[in-house]
PDB file of C-alpha atoms in Angstrom:
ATOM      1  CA  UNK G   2     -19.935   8.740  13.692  1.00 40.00           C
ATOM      2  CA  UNK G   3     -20.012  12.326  14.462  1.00 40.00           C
ATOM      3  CA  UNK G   4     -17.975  15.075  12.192  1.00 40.00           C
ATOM      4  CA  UNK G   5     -16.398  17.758  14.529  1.00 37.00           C
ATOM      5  CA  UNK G   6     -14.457  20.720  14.136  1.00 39.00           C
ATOM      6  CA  UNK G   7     -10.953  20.380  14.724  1.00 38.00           C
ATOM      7  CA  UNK G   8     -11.107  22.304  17.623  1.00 41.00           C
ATOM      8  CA  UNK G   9     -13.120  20.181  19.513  1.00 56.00           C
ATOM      9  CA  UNK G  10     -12.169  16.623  17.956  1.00 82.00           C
ATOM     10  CA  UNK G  11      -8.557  16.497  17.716  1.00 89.00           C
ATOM     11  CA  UNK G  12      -5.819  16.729  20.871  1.00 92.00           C
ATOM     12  CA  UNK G  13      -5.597  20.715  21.548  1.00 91.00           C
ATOM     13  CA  UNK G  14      -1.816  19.923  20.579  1.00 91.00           C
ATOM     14  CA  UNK G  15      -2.583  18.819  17.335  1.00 95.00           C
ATOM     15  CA  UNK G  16      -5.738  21.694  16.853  1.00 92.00           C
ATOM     16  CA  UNK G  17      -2.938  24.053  17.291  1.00 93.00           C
ATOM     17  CA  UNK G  18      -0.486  22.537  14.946  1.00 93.00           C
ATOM     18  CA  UNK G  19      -3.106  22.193  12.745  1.00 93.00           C
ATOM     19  CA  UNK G  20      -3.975  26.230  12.659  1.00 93.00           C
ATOM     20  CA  UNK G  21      -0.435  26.821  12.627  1.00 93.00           C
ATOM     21  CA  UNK G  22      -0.184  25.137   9.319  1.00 92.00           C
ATOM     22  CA  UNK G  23      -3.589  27.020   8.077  1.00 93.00           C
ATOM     23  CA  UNK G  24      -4.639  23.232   7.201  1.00 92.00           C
ATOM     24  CA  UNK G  25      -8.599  23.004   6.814  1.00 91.00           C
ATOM     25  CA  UNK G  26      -8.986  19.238   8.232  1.00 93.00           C
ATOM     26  CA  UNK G  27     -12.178  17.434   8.348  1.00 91.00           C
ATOM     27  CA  UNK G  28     -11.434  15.864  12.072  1.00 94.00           C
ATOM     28  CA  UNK G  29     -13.475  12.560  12.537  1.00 91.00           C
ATOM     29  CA  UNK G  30     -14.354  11.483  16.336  1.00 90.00           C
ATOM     30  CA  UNK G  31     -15.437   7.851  17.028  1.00 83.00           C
ATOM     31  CA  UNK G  32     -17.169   6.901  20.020  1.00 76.00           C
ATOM     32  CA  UNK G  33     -14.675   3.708  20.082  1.00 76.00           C
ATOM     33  CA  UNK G  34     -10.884   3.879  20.219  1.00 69.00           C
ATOM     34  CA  UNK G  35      -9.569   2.977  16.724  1.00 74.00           C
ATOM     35  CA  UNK G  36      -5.899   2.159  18.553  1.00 71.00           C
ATOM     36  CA  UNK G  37      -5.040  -0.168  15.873  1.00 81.00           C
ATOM     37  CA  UNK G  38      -4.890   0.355  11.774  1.00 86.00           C
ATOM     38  CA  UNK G  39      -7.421  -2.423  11.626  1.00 88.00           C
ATOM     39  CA  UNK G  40      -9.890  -0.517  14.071  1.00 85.00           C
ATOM     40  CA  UNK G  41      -9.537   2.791  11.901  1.00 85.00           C
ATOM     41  CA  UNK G  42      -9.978   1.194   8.287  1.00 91.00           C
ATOM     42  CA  UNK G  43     -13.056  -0.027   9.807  1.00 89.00           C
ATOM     43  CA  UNK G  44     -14.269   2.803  11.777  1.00 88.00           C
ATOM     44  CA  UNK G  45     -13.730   5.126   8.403  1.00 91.00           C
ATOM     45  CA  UNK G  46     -14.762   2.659   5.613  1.00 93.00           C
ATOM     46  CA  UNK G  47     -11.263   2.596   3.766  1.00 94.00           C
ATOM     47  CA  UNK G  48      -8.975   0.279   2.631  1.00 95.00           C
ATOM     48  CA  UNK G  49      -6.155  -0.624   5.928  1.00 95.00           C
ATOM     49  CA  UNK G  50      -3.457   0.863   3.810  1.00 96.00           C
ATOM     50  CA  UNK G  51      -4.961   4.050   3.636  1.00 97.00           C
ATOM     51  CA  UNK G  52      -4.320   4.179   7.325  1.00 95.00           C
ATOM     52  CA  UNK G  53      -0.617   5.943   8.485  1.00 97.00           C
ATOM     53  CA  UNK G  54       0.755   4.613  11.446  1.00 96.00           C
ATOM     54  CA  UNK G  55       2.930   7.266  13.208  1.00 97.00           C
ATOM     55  CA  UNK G  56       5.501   4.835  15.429  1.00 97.00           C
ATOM     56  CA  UNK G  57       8.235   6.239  17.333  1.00 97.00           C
ATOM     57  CA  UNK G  58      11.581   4.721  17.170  1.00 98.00           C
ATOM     58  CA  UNK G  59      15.040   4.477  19.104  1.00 97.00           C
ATOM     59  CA  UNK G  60      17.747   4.611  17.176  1.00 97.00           C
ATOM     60  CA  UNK G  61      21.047   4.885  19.005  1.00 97.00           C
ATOM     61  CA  UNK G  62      19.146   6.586  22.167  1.00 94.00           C
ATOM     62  CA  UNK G  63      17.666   9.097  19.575  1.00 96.00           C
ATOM     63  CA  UNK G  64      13.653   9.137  18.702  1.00 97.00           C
ATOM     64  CA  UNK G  65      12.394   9.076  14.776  1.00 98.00           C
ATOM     65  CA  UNK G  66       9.062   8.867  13.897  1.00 98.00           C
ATOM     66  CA  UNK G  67       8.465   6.233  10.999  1.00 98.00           C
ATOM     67  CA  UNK G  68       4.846   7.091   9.111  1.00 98.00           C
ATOM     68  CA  UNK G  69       3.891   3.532   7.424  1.00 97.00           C
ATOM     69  CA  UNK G  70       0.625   2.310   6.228  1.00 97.00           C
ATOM     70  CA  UNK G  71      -1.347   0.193   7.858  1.00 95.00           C
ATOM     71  CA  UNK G  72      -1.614  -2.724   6.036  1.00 95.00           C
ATOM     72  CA  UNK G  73       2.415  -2.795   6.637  1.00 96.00           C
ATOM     73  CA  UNK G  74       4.996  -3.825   9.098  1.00 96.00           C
ATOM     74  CA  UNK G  75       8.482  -1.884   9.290  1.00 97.00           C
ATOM     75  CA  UNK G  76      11.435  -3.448   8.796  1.00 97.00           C
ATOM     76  CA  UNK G  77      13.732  -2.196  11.528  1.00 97.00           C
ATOM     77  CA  UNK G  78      16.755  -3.355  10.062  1.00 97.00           C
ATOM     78  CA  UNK G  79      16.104  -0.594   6.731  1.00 97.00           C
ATOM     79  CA  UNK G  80      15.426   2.103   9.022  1.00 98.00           C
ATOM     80  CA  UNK G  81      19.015   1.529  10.632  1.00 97.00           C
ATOM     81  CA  UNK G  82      20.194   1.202   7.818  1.00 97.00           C
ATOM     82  CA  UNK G  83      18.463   4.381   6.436  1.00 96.00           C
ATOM     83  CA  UNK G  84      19.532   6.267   9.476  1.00 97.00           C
ATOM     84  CA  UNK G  85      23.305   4.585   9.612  1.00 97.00           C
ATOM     85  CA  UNK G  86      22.690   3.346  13.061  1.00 97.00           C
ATOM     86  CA  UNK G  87      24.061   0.784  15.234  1.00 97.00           C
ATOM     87  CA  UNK G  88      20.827  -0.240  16.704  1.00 97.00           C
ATOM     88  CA  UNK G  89      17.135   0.858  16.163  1.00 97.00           C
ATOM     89  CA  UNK G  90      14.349  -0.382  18.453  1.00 97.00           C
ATOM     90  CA  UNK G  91      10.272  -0.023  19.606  1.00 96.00           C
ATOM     91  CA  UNK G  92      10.122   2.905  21.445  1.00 97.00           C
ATOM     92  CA  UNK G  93       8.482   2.645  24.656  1.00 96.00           C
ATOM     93  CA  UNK G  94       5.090   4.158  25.569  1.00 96.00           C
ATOM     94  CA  UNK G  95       7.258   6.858  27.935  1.00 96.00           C
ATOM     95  CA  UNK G  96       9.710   7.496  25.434  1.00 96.00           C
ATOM     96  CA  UNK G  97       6.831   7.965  22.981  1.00 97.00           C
ATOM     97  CA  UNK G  98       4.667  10.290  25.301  1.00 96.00           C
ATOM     98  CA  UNK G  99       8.179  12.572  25.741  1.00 96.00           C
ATOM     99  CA  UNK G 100       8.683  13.061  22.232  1.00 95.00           C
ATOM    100  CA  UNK G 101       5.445  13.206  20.635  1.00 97.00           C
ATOM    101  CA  UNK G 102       3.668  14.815  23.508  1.00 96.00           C
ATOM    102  CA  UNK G 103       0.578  12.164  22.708  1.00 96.00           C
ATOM    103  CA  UNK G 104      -0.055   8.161  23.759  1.00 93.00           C
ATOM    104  CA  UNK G 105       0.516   5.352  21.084  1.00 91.00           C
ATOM    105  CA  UNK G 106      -2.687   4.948  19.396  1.00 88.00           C
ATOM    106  CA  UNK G 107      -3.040   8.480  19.013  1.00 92.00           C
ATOM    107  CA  UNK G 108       0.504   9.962  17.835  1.00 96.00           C
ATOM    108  CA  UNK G 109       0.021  12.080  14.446  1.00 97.00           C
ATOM    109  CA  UNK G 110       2.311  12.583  11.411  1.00 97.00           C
ATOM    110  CA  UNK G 111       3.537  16.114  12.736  1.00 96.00           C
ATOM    111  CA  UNK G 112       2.290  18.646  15.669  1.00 95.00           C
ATOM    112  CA  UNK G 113       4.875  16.582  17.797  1.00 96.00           C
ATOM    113  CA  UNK G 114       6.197  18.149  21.521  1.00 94.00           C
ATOM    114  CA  UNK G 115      10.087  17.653  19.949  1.00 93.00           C
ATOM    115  CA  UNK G 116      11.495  18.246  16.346  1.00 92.00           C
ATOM    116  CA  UNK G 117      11.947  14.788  15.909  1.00 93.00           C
ATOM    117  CA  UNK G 118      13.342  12.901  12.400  1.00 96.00           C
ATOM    118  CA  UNK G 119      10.824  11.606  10.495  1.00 98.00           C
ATOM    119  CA  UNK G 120      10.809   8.745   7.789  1.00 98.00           C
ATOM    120  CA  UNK G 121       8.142   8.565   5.248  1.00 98.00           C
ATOM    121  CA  UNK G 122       7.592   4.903   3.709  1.00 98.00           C
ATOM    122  CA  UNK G 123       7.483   5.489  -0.245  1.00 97.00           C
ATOM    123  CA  UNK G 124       3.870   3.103  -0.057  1.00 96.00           C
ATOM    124  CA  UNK G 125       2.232   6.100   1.028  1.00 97.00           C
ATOM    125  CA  UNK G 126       2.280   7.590  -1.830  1.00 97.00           C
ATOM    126  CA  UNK G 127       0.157   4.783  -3.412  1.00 96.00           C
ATOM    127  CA  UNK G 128      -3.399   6.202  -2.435  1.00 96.00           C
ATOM    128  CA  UNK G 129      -5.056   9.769  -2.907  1.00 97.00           C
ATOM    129  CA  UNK G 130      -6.163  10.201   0.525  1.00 97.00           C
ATOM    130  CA  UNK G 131      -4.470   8.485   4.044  1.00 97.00           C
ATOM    131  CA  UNK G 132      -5.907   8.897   7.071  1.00 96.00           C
ATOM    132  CA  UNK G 133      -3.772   9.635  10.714  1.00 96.00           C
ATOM    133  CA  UNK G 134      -4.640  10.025  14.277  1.00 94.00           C
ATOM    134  CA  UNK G 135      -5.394  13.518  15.479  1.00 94.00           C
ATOM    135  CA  UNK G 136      -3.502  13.337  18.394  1.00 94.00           C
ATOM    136  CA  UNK G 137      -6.069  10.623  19.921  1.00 91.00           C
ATOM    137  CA  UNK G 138      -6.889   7.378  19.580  1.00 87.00           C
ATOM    138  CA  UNK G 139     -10.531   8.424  18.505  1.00 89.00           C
ATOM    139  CA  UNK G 140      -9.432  11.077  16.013  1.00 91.00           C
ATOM    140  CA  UNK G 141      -8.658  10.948  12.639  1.00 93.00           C
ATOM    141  CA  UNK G 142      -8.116  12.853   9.931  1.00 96.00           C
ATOM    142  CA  UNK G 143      -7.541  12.735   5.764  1.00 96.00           C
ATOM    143  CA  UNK G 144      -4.862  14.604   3.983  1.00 97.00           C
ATOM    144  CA  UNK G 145      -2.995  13.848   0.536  1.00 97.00           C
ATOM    145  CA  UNK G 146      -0.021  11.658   1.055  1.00 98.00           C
ATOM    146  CA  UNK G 147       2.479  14.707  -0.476  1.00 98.00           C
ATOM    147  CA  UNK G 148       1.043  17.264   1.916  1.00 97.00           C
ATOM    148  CA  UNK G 149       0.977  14.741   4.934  1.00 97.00           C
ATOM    149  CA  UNK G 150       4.474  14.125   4.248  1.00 97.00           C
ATOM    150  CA  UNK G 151       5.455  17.630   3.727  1.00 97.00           C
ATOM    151  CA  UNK G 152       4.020  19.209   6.869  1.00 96.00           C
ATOM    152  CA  UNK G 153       5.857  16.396   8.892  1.00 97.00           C
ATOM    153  CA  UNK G 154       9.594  17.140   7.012  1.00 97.00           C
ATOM    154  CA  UNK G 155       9.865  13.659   6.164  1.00 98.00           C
ATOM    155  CA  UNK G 156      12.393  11.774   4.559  1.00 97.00           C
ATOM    156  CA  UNK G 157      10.670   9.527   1.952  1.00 97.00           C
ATOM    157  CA  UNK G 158      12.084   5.754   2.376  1.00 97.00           C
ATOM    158  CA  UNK G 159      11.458   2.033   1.589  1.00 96.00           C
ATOM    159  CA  UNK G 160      11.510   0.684   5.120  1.00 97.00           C
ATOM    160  CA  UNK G 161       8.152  -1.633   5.211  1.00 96.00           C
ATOM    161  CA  UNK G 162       8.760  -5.757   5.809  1.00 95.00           C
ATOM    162  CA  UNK G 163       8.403  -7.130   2.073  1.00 87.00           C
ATOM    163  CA  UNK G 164       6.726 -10.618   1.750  1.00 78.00           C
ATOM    164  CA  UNK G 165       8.852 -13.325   2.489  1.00 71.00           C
TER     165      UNK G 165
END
């Protein structure tokens, strides 16, 4: 596992957004994709629910990003209830591309192609470092769950599944 700079590990978007910010990042590339929160845990050495998932919603024909941990599932009836929708759903990998500007497996916390609402699930919060895709699916990246959460203007929520 090679340590890069940012400017040549993570997506050029996401490099940019990244300077715009004046965040110092330690990118990570991995030879393998790390597509899944299971993949990255292992790839880095952490615990799964240090990973954030960035997925992209539809609610009412309207994209949100939802930043979750890994080890979690969201619960799309509390995000449409958190948004006061009529129907939330997957996005779709299109939809996802559109709004983000990157391909699921790689979609960051912020840097997105679209101002886009974002959600925040409070379980973040829970560890000193996460880690989140740097625009690829074999970048990553660790931040502090306050300042990951800032930088992408999200709304902090409860919306993860809760054991039955």
């Amino acid at each position: 596992m090679a340590n890069t700079t940012p400017d040549t590990a993570a997506h050029p978007r996401f490099a940019d957004a990244l300077r715009e910010l004046g965040l110092d990042v330690e990118v990570r590339r991995f030879p393998d994709a790390t597509r899944t929160a299971a993949e990255a845990a292992a790839a880095i050495g952490c615990e799964l629910s240090q990973i954030v998932k960035s997925l992209v919603f539809e609610a009412d024909g309207q994209p949100v990003v939802v930043l979750l941990d890994g080890a979690s599932r969201v619960d799309v009836e509390l995000v449409r209830h958190e948004l006061g929708a009529e129907r939330v759903r997957r996005a779709n990998a299109a939809l996802v591309r559109e709004t983000t500007g990157y391909a699921i497996g790689g979609v960051p916390p912020f840097g997105h192609r679209t101002r886009t609402r974002v959600l925040a699930d409070r379980r973040l919060l829970d560890h000193a470092t996460v880690w989140a895709a740097a625009g690829t699916p074999h970048t990553v990246f660790p931040l502090d769950p306050p300042t990951l959460i800032a930088h992408a203007e999200a709304t902090l929520v409860d919306v993860r599944e809760r054991p039955a």
